[in-house]
mmCIF file of C-alpha atoms and ligand atoms in Angstrom:
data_model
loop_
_atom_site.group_PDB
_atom_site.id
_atom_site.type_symbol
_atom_site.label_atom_id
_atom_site.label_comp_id
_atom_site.label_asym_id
_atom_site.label_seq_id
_atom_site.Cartn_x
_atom_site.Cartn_y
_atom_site.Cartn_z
ATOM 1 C CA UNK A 1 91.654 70.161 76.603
ATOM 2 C CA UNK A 2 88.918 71.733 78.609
ATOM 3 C CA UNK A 3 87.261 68.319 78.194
ATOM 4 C CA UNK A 4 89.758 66.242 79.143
ATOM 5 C CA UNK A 5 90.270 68.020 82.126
ATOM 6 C CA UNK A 6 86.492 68.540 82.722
ATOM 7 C CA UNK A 7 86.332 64.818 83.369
ATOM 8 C CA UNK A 8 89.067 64.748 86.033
ATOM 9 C CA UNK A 9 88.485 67.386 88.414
ATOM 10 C CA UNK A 10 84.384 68.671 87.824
ATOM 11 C CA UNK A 11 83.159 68.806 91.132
ATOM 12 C CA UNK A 12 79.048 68.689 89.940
ATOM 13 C CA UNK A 13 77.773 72.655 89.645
ATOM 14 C CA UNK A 14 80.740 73.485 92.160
ATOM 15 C CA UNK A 15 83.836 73.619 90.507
ATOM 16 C CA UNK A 16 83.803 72.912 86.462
ATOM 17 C CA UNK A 17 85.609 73.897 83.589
ATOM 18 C CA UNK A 18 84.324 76.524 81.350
ATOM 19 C CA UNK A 19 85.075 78.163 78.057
ATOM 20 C CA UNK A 20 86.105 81.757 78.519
ATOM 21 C CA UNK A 21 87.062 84.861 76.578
ATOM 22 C CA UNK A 22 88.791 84.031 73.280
ATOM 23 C CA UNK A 23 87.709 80.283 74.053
ATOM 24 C CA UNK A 24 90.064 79.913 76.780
ATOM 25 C CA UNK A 25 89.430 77.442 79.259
ATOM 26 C CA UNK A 26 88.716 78.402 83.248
ATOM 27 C CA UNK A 27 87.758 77.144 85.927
ATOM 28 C CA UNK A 28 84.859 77.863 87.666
ATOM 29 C CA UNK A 29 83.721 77.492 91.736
ATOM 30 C CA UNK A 30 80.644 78.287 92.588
ATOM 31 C CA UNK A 31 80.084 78.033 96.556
ATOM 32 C CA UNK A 32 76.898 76.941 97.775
ATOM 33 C CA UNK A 33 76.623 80.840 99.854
ATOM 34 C CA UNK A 34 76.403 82.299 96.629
ATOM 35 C CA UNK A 35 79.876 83.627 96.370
ATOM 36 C CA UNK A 36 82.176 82.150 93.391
ATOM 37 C CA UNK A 37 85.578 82.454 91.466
ATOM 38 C CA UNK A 38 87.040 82.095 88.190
ATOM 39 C CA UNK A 39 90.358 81.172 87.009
ATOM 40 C CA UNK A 40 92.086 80.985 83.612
ATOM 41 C CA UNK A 41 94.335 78.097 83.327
ATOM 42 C CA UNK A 42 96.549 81.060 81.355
ATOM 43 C CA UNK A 43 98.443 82.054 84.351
ATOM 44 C CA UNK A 44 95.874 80.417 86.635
ATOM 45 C CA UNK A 45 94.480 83.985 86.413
ATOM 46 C CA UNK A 46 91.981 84.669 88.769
ATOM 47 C CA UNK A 47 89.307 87.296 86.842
ATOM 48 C CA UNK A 48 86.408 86.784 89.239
ATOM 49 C CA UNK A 49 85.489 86.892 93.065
ATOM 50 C CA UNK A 50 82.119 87.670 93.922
ATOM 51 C CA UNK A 51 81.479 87.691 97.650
ATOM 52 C CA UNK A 52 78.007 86.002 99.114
ATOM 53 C CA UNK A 53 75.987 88.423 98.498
ATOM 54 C CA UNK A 54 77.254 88.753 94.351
ATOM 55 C CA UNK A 55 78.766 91.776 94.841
ATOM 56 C CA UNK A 56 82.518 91.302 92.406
ATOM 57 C CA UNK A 57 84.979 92.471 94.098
ATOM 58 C CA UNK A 58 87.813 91.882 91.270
ATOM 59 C CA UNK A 59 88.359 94.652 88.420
ATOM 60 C CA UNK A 60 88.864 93.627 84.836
ATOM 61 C CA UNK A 61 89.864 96.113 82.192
ATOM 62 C CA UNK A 62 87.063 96.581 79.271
ATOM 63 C CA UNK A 63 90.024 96.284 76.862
ATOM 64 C CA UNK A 64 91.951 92.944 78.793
ATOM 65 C CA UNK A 65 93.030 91.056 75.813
ATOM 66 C CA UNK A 66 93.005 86.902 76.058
ATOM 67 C CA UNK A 67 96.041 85.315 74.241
ATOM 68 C CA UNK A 68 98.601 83.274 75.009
ATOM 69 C CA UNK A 69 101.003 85.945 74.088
ATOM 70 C CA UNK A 70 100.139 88.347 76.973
ATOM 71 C CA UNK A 71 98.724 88.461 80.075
ATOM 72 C CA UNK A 72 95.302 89.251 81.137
ATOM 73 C CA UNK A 73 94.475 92.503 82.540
ATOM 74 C CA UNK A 74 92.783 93.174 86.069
ATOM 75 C CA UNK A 75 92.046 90.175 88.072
ATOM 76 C CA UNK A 76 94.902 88.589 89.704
ATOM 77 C CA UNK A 77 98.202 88.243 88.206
ATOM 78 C CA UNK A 78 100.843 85.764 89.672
ATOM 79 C CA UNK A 79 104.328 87.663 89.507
ATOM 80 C CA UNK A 80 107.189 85.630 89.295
ATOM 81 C CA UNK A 81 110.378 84.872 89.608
ATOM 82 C CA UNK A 82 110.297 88.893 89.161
ATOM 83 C CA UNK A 83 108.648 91.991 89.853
ATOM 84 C CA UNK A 84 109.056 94.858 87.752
ATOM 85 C CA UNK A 85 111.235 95.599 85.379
ATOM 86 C CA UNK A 86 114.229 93.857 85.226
ATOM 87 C CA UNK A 87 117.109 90.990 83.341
ATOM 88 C CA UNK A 88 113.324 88.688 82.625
ATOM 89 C CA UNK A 89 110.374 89.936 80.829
ATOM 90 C CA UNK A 90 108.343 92.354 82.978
ATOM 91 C CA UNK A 91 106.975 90.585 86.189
ATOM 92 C CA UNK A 92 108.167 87.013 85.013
ATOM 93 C CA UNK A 93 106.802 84.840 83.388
ATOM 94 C CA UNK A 94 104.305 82.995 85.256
ATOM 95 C CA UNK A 95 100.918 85.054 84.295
ATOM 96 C CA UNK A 96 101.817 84.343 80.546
ATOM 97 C CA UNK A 97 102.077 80.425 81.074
ATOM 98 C CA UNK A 98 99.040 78.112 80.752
ATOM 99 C CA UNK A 99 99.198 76.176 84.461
ATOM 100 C CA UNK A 100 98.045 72.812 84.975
ATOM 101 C CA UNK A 101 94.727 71.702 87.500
ATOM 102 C CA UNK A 102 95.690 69.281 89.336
ATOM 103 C CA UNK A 103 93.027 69.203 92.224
ATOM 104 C CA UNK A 104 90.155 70.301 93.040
ATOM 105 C CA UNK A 105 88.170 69.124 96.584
ATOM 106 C CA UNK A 106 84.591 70.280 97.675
ATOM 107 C CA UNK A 107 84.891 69.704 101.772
ATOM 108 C CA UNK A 108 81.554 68.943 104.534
ATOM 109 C CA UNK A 109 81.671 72.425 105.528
ATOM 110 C CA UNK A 110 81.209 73.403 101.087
ATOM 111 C CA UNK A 111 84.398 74.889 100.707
ATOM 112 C CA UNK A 112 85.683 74.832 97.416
ATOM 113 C CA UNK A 113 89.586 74.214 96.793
ATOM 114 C CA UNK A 114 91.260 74.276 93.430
ATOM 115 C CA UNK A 115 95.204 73.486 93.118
ATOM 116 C CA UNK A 116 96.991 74.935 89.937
ATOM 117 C CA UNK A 117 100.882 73.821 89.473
ATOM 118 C CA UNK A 118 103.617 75.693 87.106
ATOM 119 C CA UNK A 119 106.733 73.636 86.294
ATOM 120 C CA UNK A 120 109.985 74.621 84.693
ATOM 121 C CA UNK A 121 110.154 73.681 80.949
ATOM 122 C CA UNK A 122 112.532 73.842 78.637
ATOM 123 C CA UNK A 123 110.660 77.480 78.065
ATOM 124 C CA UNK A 124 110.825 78.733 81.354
ATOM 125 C CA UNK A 125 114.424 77.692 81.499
ATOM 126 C CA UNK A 126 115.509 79.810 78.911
ATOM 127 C CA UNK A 127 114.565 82.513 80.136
ATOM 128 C CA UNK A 128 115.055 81.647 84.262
ATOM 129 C CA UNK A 129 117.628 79.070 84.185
ATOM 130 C CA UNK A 130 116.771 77.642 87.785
ATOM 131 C CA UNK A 131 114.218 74.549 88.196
ATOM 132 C CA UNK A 132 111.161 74.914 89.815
ATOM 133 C CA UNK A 133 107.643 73.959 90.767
ATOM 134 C CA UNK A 134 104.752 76.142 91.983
ATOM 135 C CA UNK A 135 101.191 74.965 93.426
ATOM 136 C CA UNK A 136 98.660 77.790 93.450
ATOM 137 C CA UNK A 137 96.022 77.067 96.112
ATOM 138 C CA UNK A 138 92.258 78.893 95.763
ATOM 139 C CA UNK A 139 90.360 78.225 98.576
ATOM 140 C CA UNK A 140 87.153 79.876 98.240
ATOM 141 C CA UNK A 141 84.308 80.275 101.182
ATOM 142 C CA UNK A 142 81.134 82.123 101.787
ATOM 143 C CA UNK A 143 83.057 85.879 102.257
ATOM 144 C CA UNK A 144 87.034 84.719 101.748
ATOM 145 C CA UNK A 145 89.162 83.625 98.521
ATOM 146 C CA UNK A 146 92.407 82.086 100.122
ATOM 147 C CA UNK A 147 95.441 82.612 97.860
ATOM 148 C CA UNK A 148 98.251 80.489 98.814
ATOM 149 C CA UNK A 149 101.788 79.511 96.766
ATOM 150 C CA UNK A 150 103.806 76.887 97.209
ATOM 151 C CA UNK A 151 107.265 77.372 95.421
ATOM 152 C CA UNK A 152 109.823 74.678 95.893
ATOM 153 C CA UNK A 153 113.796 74.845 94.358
ATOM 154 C CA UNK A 154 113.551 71.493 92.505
ATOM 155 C CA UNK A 155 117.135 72.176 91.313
ATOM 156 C CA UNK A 156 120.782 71.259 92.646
ATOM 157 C CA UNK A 157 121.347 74.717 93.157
ATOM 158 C CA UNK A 158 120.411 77.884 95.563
ATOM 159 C CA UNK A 159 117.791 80.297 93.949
ATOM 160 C CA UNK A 160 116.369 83.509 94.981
ATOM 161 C CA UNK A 161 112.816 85.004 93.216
ATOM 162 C CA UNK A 162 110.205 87.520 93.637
ATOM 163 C CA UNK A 163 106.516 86.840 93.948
ATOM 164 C CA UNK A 164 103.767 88.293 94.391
ATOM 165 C CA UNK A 165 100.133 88.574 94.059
ATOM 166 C CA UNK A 166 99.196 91.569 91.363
ATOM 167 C CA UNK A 167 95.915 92.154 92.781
ATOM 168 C CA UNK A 168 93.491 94.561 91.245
ATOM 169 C CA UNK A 169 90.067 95.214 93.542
ATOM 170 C CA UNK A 170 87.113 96.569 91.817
ATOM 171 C CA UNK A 171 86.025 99.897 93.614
ATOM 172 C CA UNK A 172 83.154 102.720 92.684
ATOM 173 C CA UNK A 173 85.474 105.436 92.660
ATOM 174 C CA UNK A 174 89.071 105.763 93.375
ATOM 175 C CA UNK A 175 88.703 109.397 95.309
ATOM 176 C CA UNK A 176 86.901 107.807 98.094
ATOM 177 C CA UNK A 177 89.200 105.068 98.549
ATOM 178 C CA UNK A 178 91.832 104.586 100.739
ATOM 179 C CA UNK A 179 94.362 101.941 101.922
ATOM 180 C CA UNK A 180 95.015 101.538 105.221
ATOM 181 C CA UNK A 181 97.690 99.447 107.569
ATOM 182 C CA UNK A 182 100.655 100.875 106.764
ATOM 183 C CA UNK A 183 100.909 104.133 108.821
ATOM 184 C CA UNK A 184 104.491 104.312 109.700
ATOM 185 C CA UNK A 185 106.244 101.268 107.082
ATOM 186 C CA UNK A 186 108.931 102.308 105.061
ATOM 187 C CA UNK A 187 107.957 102.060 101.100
ATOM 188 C CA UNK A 188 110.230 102.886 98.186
ATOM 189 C CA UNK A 189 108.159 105.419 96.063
ATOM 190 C CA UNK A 190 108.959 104.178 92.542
ATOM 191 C CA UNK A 191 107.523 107.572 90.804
ATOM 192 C CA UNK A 192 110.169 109.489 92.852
ATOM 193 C CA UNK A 193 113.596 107.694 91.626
ATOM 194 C CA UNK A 194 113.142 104.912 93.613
ATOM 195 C CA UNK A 195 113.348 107.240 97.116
ATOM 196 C CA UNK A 196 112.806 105.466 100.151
ATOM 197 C CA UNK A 197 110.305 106.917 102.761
ATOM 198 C CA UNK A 198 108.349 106.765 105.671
ATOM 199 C CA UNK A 199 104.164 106.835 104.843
ATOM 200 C CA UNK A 200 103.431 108.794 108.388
ATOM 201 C CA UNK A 201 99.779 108.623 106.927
ATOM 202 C CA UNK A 202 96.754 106.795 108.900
ATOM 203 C CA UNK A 203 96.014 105.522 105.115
ATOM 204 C CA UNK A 204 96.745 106.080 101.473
ATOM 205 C CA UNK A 205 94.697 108.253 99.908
ATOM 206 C CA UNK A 206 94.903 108.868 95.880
ATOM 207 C CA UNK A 207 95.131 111.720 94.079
ATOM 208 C CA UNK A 208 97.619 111.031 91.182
ATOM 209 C CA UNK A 209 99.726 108.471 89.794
ATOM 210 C CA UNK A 210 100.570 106.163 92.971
ATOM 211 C CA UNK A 211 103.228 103.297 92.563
ATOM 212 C CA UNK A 212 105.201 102.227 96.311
ATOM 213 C CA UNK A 213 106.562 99.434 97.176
ATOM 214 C CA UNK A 214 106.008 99.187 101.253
ATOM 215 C CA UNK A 215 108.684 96.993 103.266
ATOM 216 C CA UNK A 216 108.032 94.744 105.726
ATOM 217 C CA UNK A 217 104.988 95.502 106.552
ATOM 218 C CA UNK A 218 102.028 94.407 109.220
ATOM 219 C CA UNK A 219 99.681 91.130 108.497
ATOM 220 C CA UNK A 220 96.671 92.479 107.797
ATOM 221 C CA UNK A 221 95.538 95.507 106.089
ATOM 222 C CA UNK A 222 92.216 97.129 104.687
ATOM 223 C CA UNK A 223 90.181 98.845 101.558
ATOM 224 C CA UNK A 224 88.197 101.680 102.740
ATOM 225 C CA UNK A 225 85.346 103.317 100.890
ATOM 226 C CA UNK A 226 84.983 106.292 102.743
ATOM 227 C CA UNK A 227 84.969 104.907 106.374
ATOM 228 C CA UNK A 228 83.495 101.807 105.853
ATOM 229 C CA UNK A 229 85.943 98.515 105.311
ATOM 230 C CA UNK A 230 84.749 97.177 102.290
ATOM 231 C CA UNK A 231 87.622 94.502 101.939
ATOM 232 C CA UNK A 232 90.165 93.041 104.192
ATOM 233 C CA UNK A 233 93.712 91.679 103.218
ATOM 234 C CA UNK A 234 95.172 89.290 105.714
ATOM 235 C CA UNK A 235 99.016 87.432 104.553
ATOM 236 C CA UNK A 236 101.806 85.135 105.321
ATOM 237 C CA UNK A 237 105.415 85.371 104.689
ATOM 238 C CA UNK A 238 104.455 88.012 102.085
ATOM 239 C CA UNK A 239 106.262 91.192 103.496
ATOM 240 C CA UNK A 240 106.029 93.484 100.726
ATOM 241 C CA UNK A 241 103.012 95.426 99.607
ATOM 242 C CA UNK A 242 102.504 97.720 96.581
ATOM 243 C CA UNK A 243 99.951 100.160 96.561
ATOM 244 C CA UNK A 244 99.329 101.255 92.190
ATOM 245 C CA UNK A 245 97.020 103.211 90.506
ATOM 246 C CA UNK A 246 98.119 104.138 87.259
ATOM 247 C CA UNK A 247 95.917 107.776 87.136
ATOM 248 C CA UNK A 248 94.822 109.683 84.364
ATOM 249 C CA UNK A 249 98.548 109.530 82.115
ATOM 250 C CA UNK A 250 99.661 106.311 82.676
ATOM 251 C CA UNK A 251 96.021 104.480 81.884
ATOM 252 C CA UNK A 252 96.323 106.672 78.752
ATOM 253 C CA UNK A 253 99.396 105.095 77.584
ATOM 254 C CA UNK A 254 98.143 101.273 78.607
ATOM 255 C CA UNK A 255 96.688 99.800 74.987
ATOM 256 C CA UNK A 256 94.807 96.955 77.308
ATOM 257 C CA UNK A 257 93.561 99.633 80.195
ATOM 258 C CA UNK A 258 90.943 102.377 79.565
ATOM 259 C CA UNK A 259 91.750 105.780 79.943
ATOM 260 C CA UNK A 260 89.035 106.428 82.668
ATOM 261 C CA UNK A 261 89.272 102.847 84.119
ATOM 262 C CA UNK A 262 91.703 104.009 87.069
ATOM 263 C CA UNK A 263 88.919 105.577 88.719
ATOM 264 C CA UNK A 264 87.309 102.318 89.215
ATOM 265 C CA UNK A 265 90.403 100.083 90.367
ATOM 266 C CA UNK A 266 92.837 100.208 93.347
ATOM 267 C CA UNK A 267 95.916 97.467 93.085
ATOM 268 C CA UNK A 268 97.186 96.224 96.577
ATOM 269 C CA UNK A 269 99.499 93.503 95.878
ATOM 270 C CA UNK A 270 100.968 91.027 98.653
ATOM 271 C CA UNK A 271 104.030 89.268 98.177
ATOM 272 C CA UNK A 272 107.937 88.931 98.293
ATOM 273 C CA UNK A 273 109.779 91.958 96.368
ATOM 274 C CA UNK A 274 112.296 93.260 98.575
ATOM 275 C CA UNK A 275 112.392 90.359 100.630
ATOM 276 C CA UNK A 276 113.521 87.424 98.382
ATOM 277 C CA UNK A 277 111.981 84.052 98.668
ATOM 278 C CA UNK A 278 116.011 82.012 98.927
ATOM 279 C CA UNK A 279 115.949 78.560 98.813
ATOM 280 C CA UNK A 280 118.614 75.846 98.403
ATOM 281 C CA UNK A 281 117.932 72.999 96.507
ATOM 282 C CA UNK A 282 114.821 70.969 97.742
ATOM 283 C CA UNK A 283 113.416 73.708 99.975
ATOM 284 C CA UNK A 284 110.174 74.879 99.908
ATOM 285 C CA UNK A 285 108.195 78.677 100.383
ATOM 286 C CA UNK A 286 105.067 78.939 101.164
ATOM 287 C CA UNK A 287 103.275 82.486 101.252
ATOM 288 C CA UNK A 288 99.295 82.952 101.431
ATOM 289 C CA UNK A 289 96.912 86.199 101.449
ATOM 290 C CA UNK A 290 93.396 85.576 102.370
ATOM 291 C CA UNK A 291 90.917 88.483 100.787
ATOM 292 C CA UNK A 292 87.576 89.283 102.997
ATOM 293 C CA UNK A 293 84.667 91.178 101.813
ATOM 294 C CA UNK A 294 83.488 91.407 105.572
ATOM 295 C CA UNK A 295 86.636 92.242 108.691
ATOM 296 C CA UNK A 296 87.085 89.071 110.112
HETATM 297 O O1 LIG B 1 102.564 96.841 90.482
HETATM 298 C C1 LIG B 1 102.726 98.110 89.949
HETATM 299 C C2 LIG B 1 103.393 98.007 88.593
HETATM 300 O O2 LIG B 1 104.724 97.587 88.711
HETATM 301 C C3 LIG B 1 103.253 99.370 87.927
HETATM 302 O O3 LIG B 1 104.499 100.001 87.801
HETATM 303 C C4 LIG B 1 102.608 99.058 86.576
HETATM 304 O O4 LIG B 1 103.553 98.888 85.578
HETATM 305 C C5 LIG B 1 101.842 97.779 86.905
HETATM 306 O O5 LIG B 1 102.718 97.044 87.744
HETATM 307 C C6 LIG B 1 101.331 97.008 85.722
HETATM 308 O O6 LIG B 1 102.378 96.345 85.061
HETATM 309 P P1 LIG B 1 102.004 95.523 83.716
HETATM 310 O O7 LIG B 1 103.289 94.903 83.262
HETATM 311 O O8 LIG B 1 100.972 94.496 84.115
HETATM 312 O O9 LIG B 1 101.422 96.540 82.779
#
């Protein structure tokens, strides 16, 4: 397969298919700044970003497996149609599916695009009976991976999903981290039966088990090490935010997470979780976050 595809959409030394772990095929862009991605087409699972200056900003798990049975772990995960827990298998479907390439463009000023596309099957409709078709845009450039999703109703009938982007940023130690653009949202703290609060904090700091699920909140937020930005999260139409890190109990009981691997990851994930993407047959959602290794 990784042949076949190889011949459509290799973009010479700048976007290619590769074998990965386990033999899996993904894609690799490779920007002419120095910075580059990689993407499974299982889930179009994005387990690499390295900025310009080769620095990876992405955490993968030591222990990730790589089968088509489960979903990778660290990286970026593509939740939908659910979040959570819930009627459908935990966060959808979407990041167990193999996805399709179906473009890839190098433009004059060398940035690198790759398109991805999920549609409904007889598979997915088992299990979601609503059809649909998603485009998963990468745009990578010299300090920025655009992440944008296109998500159009392709049925006769009105659907409503959750999305999201499950991402989890590599960091040198989780007690000098800290999240910050959400002083005064409302979040729904999912480790305190679901409460719903205020954060009257400047930014998140972590000291345990952290899992919220912040509302409607601003357009751009940042990763602090200390006091220095070290990446910054800008989105569209993606209201919700979750802040996670699983701690020392809850990486214990993951089979596919180490048990000290929480002090080297922070998840911030963008997306639509509260706020439902609704559309009526024929309508389209589009939702992007754009990740920065330098404030723009
Ligand atoms: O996004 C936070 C969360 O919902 C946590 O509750 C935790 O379960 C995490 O997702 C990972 O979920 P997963 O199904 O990938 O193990």
């Amino acid at each position: 397969m990784a042949d076949k595809l190889d011949s459509i959409h290799n973009i010479d030394k700048s976007i290619y298919l590769a074998e990965g772990n386990a033999r899996m095929p993904k894609i690799v862009m490779a920007h002419c700044s120095g910075s580059s991605a990689e993407m499974y087409l299982h889930g179009a699972h994005i387990t690499s970003w390295k900025d310009s200056s080769g620095v990876e900003k992405l955490f993968m798990s030591n222990l990730s497996d790589f089968n088509p049975s489960c979903a990778i772990r660290g990286g970026i995960p593509i939740i939908f149609p659910q979040f959570g827990d819930g009627a459908l298998p935990k966060h959808g479907f979407a990041r167990n599916m193999d996805w399709e390439l179906i473009k890839t463009s190098l433009n004059d000023d060398g940035v690198l695009t790759a398109i991805m596309q999920l549609v409904c099957s007889d598979e997915t409709l088992r299990i979601w009976n609503h059809s649909f078709a998603i485009k998963f845009v990468v745009t990578l450039n010299k300090d920025s991976l655009a992440l944008k999703l296109i998500i159009k109703n392709t049925g006769s009938l009105f659907f409503q999903c959750q999305t999201a982007f499950h991402t989890y940023f590599s960091i040198k130690d989780i007690c000098s981290i800290s999240a910050a653009g959400l002083q005064g949202s409302r979040y729904i703290d999912t480790l305190r039966n679901m409460a719903e609060l205020t954060d009257e904090d400047s930014a998140i700091k972590f000291t345990e088990e952290t899992d919220r699920i912040y509302l409607s909140t601003p357009d751009e937020l940042h990763i602090l090490d200390g006091d220095k930005v070290i990446t910054n999260i800008r989105k569209r139409s993606m209201p919700d935010v979750v802040v996670w890190n699983p701690w020392i109990d809850k990486s214990i009981r993951l089979k596919d997470f180490g048990d000290n691997e929480y002090k080297q990851m922070v998840c911030v994930e963008t997306g639509c979780i509260k706020s439902q993407v609704q559309l009526l047959s024929n309508e389209i959602w589009e939702g992007e976050t754009i990740l920065s290794s330098k404030v723009m």
